[in-house]
Every structure is written in structure tokens, then in C-alpha cells.
JSON list of C-alpha atoms in Angstrom, two decimals:
[
{"chain": "S", "resi": 1, "resn": "UNK", "atom": "CA", "xyz": [-48.70, 8.16, -18.20]},
{"chain": "S", "resi": 2, "resn": "UNK", "atom": "CA", "xyz": [-45.21, 8.02, -16.67]},
{"chain": "S", "resi": 3, "resn": "UNK", "atom": "CA", "xyz": [-42.60, 6.95, -19.24]},
{"chain": "S", "resi": 4, "resn": "UNK", "atom": "CA", "xyz": [-39.57, 7.08, -16.95]},
{"chain": "S", "resi": 5, "resn": "UNK", "atom": "CA", "xyz": [-37.70, 3.86, -16.56]},
{"chain": "S", "resi": 6, "resn": "UNK", "atom": "CA", "xyz": [-37.64, 2.32, -13.10]},
{"chain": "S", "resi": 7, "resn": "UNK", "atom": "CA", "xyz": [-34.28, 2.29, -11.33]},
{"chain": "S", "resi": 8, "resn": "UNK", "atom": "CA", "xyz": [-32.43, -0.86, -12.19]},
{"chain": "S", "resi": 9, "resn": "UNK", "atom": "CA", "xyz": [-31.01, -2.66, -9.17]},
{"chain": "S", "resi": 10, "resn": "UNK", "atom": "CA", "xyz": [-28.25, -5.24, -8.97]},
{"chain": "S", "resi": 11, "resn": "UNK", "atom": "CA", "xyz": [-27.74, -7.77, -6.27]},
{"chain": "S", "resi": 12, "resn": "UNK", "atom": "CA", "xyz": [-24.24, -7.77, -4.79]},
{"chain": "S", "resi": 13, "resn": "UNK", "atom": "CA", "xyz": [-23.43, -10.84, -2.75]},
{"chain": "S", "resi": 14, "resn": "UNK", "atom": "CA", "xyz": [-26.72, -12.18, -4.03]},
{"chain": "S", "resi": 15, "resn": "UNK", "atom": "CA", "xyz": [-25.90, -15.73, -3.01]},
{"chain": "S", "resi": 16, "resn": "UNK", "atom": "CA", "xyz": [-25.90, -14.81, 0.70]},
{"chain": "S", "resi": 17, "resn": "UNK", "atom": "CA", "xyz": [-28.89, -14.35, 2.95]},
{"chain": "S", "resi": 18, "resn": "UNK", "atom": "CA", "xyz": [-28.13, -10.67, 3.55]},
{"chain": "S", "resi": 19, "resn": "UNK", "atom": "CA", "xyz": [-27.79, -9.47, -0.02]},
{"chain": "S", "resi": 20, "resn": "UNK", "atom": "CA", "xyz": [-27.24, -5.79, -0.69]},
{"chain": "S", "resi": 21, "resn": "UNK", "atom": "CA", "xyz": [-29.59, -4.13, -3.17]},
{"chain": "S", "resi": 22, "resn": "UNK", "atom": "CA", "xyz": [-27.63, -1.34, -4.93]},
{"chain": "S", "resi": 23, "resn": "UNK", "atom": "CA", "xyz": [-28.05, 0.89, -7.96]},
{"chain": "S", "resi": 24, "resn": "UNK", "atom": "CA", "xyz": [-25.80, 1.06, -11.04]},
{"chain": "S", "resi": 25, "resn": "UNK", "atom": "CA", "xyz": [-23.92, 4.09, -9.66]},
{"chain": "S", "resi": 26, "resn": "UNK", "atom": "CA", "xyz": [-23.31, 2.35, -6.34]},
{"chain": "S", "resi": 27, "resn": "UNK", "atom": "CA", "xyz": [-22.10, -0.74, -8.18]},
{"chain": "S", "resi": 28, "resn": "UNK", "atom": "CA", "xyz": [-19.54, 1.38, -10.04]},
{"chain": "S", "resi": 29, "resn": "UNK", "atom": "CA", "xyz": [-18.35, 2.77, -6.69]},
{"chain": "S", "resi": 30, "resn": "UNK", "atom": "CA", "xyz": [-18.05, -0.71, -5.17]},
{"chain": "S", "resi": 31, "resn": "UNK", "atom": "CA", "xyz": [-16.04, -1.91, -8.17]},
{"chain": "S", "resi": 32, "resn": "UNK", "atom": "CA", "xyz": [-13.71, 1.11, -7.94]},
{"chain": "S", "resi": 33, "resn": "UNK", "atom": "CA", "xyz": [-13.12, 0.44, -4.25]},
{"chain": "S", "resi": 34, "resn": "UNK", "atom": "CA", "xyz": [-12.39, -3.20, -4.99]},
{"chain": "S", "resi": 35, "resn": "UNK", "atom": "CA", "xyz": [-9.82, -2.34, -7.69]},
{"chain": "S", "resi": 36, "resn": "UNK", "atom": "CA", "xyz": [-8.14, 0.18, -5.43]},
{"chain": "S", "resi": 37, "resn": "UNK", "atom": "CA", "xyz": [-8.32, -1.74, -2.20]},
{"chain": "S", "resi": 38, "resn": "UNK", "atom": "CA", "xyz": [-7.43, -5.27, -3.23]},
{"chain": "S", "resi": 39, "resn": "UNK", "atom": "CA", "xyz": [-6.29, -5.12, -6.81]},
{"chain": "S", "resi": 40, "resn": "UNK", "atom": "CA", "xyz": [-3.25, -2.91, -6.39]},
{"chain": "S", "resi": 41, "resn": "UNK", "atom": "CA", "xyz": [-1.66, -4.98, -3.64]},
{"chain": "S", "resi": 42, "resn": "UNK", "atom": "CA", "xyz": [-2.41, -8.34, -5.25]},
{"chain": "S", "resi": 43, "resn": "UNK", "atom": "CA", "xyz": [-1.18, -7.21, -8.68]},
{"chain": "S", "resi": 44, "resn": "UNK", "atom": "CA", "xyz": [2.05, -5.88, -7.19]},
{"chain": "S", "resi": 45, "resn": "UNK", "atom": "CA", "xyz": [2.64, -9.12, -5.30]},
{"chain": "S", "resi": 46, "resn": "UNK", "atom": "CA", "xyz": [1.97, -11.29, -8.35]},
{"chain": "S", "resi": 47, "resn": "UNK", "atom": "CA", "xyz": [4.20, -9.18, -10.59]},
{"chain": "S", "resi": 48, "resn": "UNK", "atom": "CA", "xyz": [7.03, -9.38, -8.07]},
{"chain": "S", "resi": 49, "resn": "UNK", "atom": "CA", "xyz": [6.66, -13.16, -7.83]},
{"chain": "S", "resi": 50, "resn": "UNK", "atom": "CA", "xyz": [6.66, -13.40, -11.60]},
{"chain": "S", "resi": 51, "resn": "UNK", "atom": "CA", "xyz": [9.73, -11.22, -11.99]},
{"chain": "S", "resi": 52, "resn": "UNK", "atom": "CA", "xyz": [11.56, -13.25, -9.36]},
{"chain": "S", "resi": 53, "resn": "UNK", "atom": "CA", "xyz": [10.67, -16.50, -11.09]},
{"chain": "S", "resi": 54, "resn": "UNK", "atom": "CA", "xyz": [11.77, -15.16, -14.48]},
{"chain": "S", "resi": 55, "resn": "UNK", "atom": "CA", "xyz": [15.12, -14.10, -13.03]},
{"chain": "S", "resi": 56, "resn": "UNK", "atom": "CA", "xyz": [15.59, -17.45, -11.27]},
{"chain": "S", "resi": 57, "resn": "UNK", "atom": "CA", "xyz": [14.73, -19.44, -14.41]},
{"chain": "S", "resi": 58, "resn": "UNK", "atom": "CA", "xyz": [16.45, -17.46, -17.16]},
{"chain": "S", "resi": 59, "resn": "UNK", "atom": "CA", "xyz": [19.59, -15.96, -15.66]},
{"chain": "S", "resi": 60, "resn": "UNK", "atom": "CA", "xyz": [22.80, -17.38, -14.26]},
{"chain": "S", "resi": 61, "resn": "UNK", "atom": "CA", "xyz": [23.54, -18.05, -10.59]},
{"chain": "S", "resi": 62, "resn": "UNK", "atom": "CA", "xyz": [24.99, -14.55, -10.21]},
{"chain": "S", "resi": 63, "resn": "UNK", "atom": "CA", "xyz": [21.44, -13.17, -10.43]},
{"chain": "S", "resi": 64, "resn": "UNK", "atom": "CA", "xyz": [19.75, -15.66, -8.07]},
{"chain": "S", "resi": 65, "resn": "UNK", "atom": "CA", "xyz": [19.93, -13.32, -5.07]},
{"chain": "S", "resi": 66, "resn": "UNK", "atom": "CA", "xyz": [18.17, -10.61, -7.07]},
{"chain": "S", "resi": 67, "resn": "UNK", "atom": "CA", "xyz": [15.39, -13.05, -7.98]},
{"chain": "S", "resi": 68, "resn": "UNK", "atom": "CA", "xyz": [15.03, -14.06, -4.35]},
{"chain": "S", "resi": 69, "resn": "UNK", "atom": "CA", "xyz": [14.69, -10.41, -3.32]},
{"chain": "S", "resi": 70, "resn": "UNK", "atom": "CA", "xyz": [11.80, -10.03, -5.77]},
{"chain": "S", "resi": 71, "resn": "UNK", "atom": "CA", "xyz": [10.10, -13.15, -4.40]},
{"chain": "S", "resi": 72, "resn": "UNK", "atom": "CA", "xyz": [10.52, -12.00, -0.78]},
{"chain": "S", "resi": 73, "resn": "UNK", "atom": "CA", "xyz": [9.21, -8.54, -1.70]},
{"chain": "S", "resi": 74, "resn": "UNK", "atom": "CA", "xyz": [6.17, -10.14, -3.33]},
{"chain": "S", "resi": 75, "resn": "UNK", "atom": "CA", "xyz": [5.53, -12.22, -0.21]},
{"chain": "S", "resi": 76, "resn": "UNK", "atom": "CA", "xyz": [5.77, -9.10, 1.96]},
{"chain": "S", "resi": 77, "resn": "UNK", "atom": "CA", "xyz": [3.29, -7.19, -0.22]},
{"chain": "S", "resi": 78, "resn": "UNK", "atom": "CA", "xyz": [0.96, -10.19, -0.20]},
{"chain": "S", "resi": 79, "resn": "UNK", "atom": "CA", "xyz": [1.18, -10.29, 3.60]},
{"chain": "S", "resi": 80, "resn": "UNK", "atom": "CA", "xyz": [0.36, -6.58, 3.78]},
{"chain": "S", "resi": 81, "resn": "UNK", "atom": "CA", "xyz": [-2.65, -7.13, 1.52]},
{"chain": "S", "resi": 82, "resn": "UNK", "atom": "CA", "xyz": [-4.01, -9.91, 3.73]},
{"chain": "S", "resi": 83, "resn": "UNK", "atom": "CA", "xyz": [-3.43, -7.99, 6.97]},
{"chain": "S", "resi": 84, "resn": "UNK", "atom": "CA", "xyz": [-4.88, -4.80, 5.53]},
{"chain": "S", "resi": 85, "resn": "UNK", "atom": "CA", "xyz": [-8.01, -6.65, 4.41]},
{"chain": "S", "resi": 86, "resn": "UNK", "atom": "CA", "xyz": [-8.48, -8.12, 7.90]},
{"chain": "S", "resi": 87, "resn": "UNK", "atom": "CA", "xyz": [-7.95, -4.78, 9.63]},
{"chain": "S", "resi": 88, "resn": "UNK", "atom": "CA", "xyz": [-10.18, -2.74, 7.33]},
{"chain": "S", "resi": 89, "resn": "UNK", "atom": "CA", "xyz": [-13.53, -4.28, 8.21]},
{"chain": "S", "resi": 90, "resn": "UNK", "atom": "CA", "xyz": [-16.21, -3.62, 5.61]},
{"chain": "S", "resi": 91, "resn": "UNK", "atom": "CA", "xyz": [-14.57, -1.27, 3.12]},
{"chain": "S", "resi": 92, "resn": "UNK", "atom": "CA", "xyz": [-17.63, -1.54, 0.90]},
{"chain": "S", "resi": 93, "resn": "UNK", "atom": "CA", "xyz": [-20.00, 0.11, 3.36]},
{"chain": "S", "resi": 94, "resn": "UNK", "atom": "CA", "xyz": [-21.43, 2.98, 1.32]},
{"chain": "S", "resi": 95, "resn": "UNK", "atom": "CA", "xyz": [-22.41, 4.99, 4.41]},
{"chain": "S", "resi": 96, "resn": "UNK", "atom": "CA", "xyz": [-18.83, 5.78, 5.36]},
{"chain": "S", "resi": 97, "resn": "UNK", "atom": "CA", "xyz": [-16.30, 7.52, 3.09]},
{"chain": "S", "resi": 98, "resn": "UNK", "atom": "CA", "xyz": [-13.32, 5.60, 1.80]},
{"chain": "S", "resi": 99, "resn": "UNK", "atom": "CA", "xyz": [-10.12, 6.59, 3.59]},
{"chain": "S", "resi": 100, "resn": "UNK", "atom": "CA", "xyz": [-6.62, 5.57, 2.66]},
{"chain": "S", "resi": 101, "resn": "UNK", "atom": "CA", "xyz": [-4.97, 3.70, 5.49]},
{"chain": "S", "resi": 102, "resn": "UNK", "atom": "CA", "xyz": [-1.85, 5.77, 6.15]},
{"chain": "S", "resi": 103, "resn": "UNK", "atom": "CA", "xyz": [-0.31, 3.09, 8.36]},
{"chain": "S", "resi": 104, "resn": "UNK", "atom": "CA", "xyz": [-0.41, 0.47, 5.61]},
{"chain": "S", "resi": 105, "resn": "UNK", "atom": "CA", "xyz": [0.89, 2.95, 3.05]},
{"chain": "S", "resi": 106, "resn": "UNK", "atom": "CA", "xyz": [3.85, 3.75, 5.31]},
{"chain": "S", "resi": 107, "resn": "UNK", "atom": "CA", "xyz": [4.67, 0.06, 5.80]},
{"chain": "S", "resi": 108, "resn": "UNK", "atom": "CA", "xyz": [4.42, -0.57, 2.05]},
{"chain": "S", "resi": 109, "resn": "UNK", "atom": "CA", "xyz": [6.67, 2.41, 1.34]},
{"chain": "S", "resi": 110, "resn": "UNK", "atom": "CA", "xyz": [9.21, 1.23, 3.91]},
{"chain": "S", "resi": 111, "resn": "UNK", "atom": "CA", "xyz": [9.33, -2.33, 2.53]},
{"chain": "S", "resi": 112, "resn": "UNK", "atom": "CA", "xyz": [9.54, -1.09, -1.05]},
{"chain": "S", "resi": 113, "resn": "UNK", "atom": "CA", "xyz": [12.37, 1.32, -0.19]},
{"chain": "S", "resi": 114, "resn": "UNK", "atom": "CA", "xyz": [14.34, -1.43, 1.58]},
{"chain": "S", "resi": 115, "resn": "UNK", "atom": "CA", "xyz": [13.83, -3.80, -1.38]},
{"chain": "S", "resi": 116, "resn": "UNK", "atom": "CA", "xyz": [15.04, -1.19, -3.87]},
{"chain": "S", "resi": 117, "resn": "UNK", "atom": "CA", "xyz": [18.09, -0.34, -1.77]},
{"chain": "S", "resi": 118, "resn": "UNK", "atom": "CA", "xyz": [18.99, -4.04, -1.47]},
{"chain": "S", "resi": 119, "resn": "UNK", "atom": "CA", "xyz": [18.53, -4.48, -5.24]},
{"chain": "S", "resi": 120, "resn": "UNK", "atom": "CA", "xyz": [20.65, -1.43, -5.98]},
{"chain": "S", "resi": 121, "resn": "UNK", "atom": "CA", "xyz": [23.49, -2.69, -3.76]},
{"chain": "S", "resi": 122, "resn": "UNK", "atom": "CA", "xyz": [23.32, -6.15, -5.36]},
{"chain": "S", "resi": 123, "resn": "UNK", "atom": "CA", "xyz": [23.40, -4.72, -8.87]},
{"chain": "S", "resi": 124, "resn": "UNK", "atom": "CA", "xyz": [26.32, -2.46, -8.03]},
{"chain": "S", "resi": 125, "resn": "UNK", "atom": "CA", "xyz": [28.30, -5.49, -6.78]},
{"chain": "S", "resi": 126, "resn": "UNK", "atom": "CA", "xyz": [27.80, -7.50, -10.01]}
]
């Protein structure tokens, strides 16, 4: 008598015709890729939008330009997230290893550096 439990499978994208039957370990991997791939960019964009809106609503006109820089930075990060998603193809394909897209990291670093320099100059002029 075999008392081992059968492997439990989950359906990912179960509502589509081509559903993917994966194990618990593979599901954990897919979730980790999702948090890394999409979550980081979207969270950064939303936090920048929020910070910009807080500055625009709570502070005086002298700080409006700083709030606008945060909003523009958030829009840029959101644009990078959308373009990166389109360019990546199927990042959840378990047969190929996950690779960080160096090009998108360089663009994000460049935009972030420019935003911080602009913010620093604006704060120094206050």
C-alpha cells in the first residue's frame, strides 16, 4: 500500500483554453517572478505619483515644481514598466532562466539619476 500523497497541481491561467498545469514549487517561482518583474516598477510608479500628489495638495506654490517632478518620474517609470512587459515576451516560461534586462535597468537608472539631480537643484534653490 502506497501512502504517499499525490502531487498537488494548480491551474495557472485556468480560465483560458491553454491552461498551464504546475506544481506548488513552480507556482512559488511564478509568483516570485511576478513580484520582481511587474511589482517593483508598478509600486515605484504609484509611490511617485502619490508623493507628487501629496506635495501638490499640501504644500505651497513654491513646492509645486517638486511635486510635478515626482509625477513625471512616476509616469516615466510606468512607461518603462509597460515597454519592458511588451519586450520581454513570456517571462513566466519555466524552461528558460530568468534574466535581468540590463537595458531596462540602465534606462531606469538614468531616469532616476536625472530626477534626483533635478530635485536636488530645486531644493537648493528654495
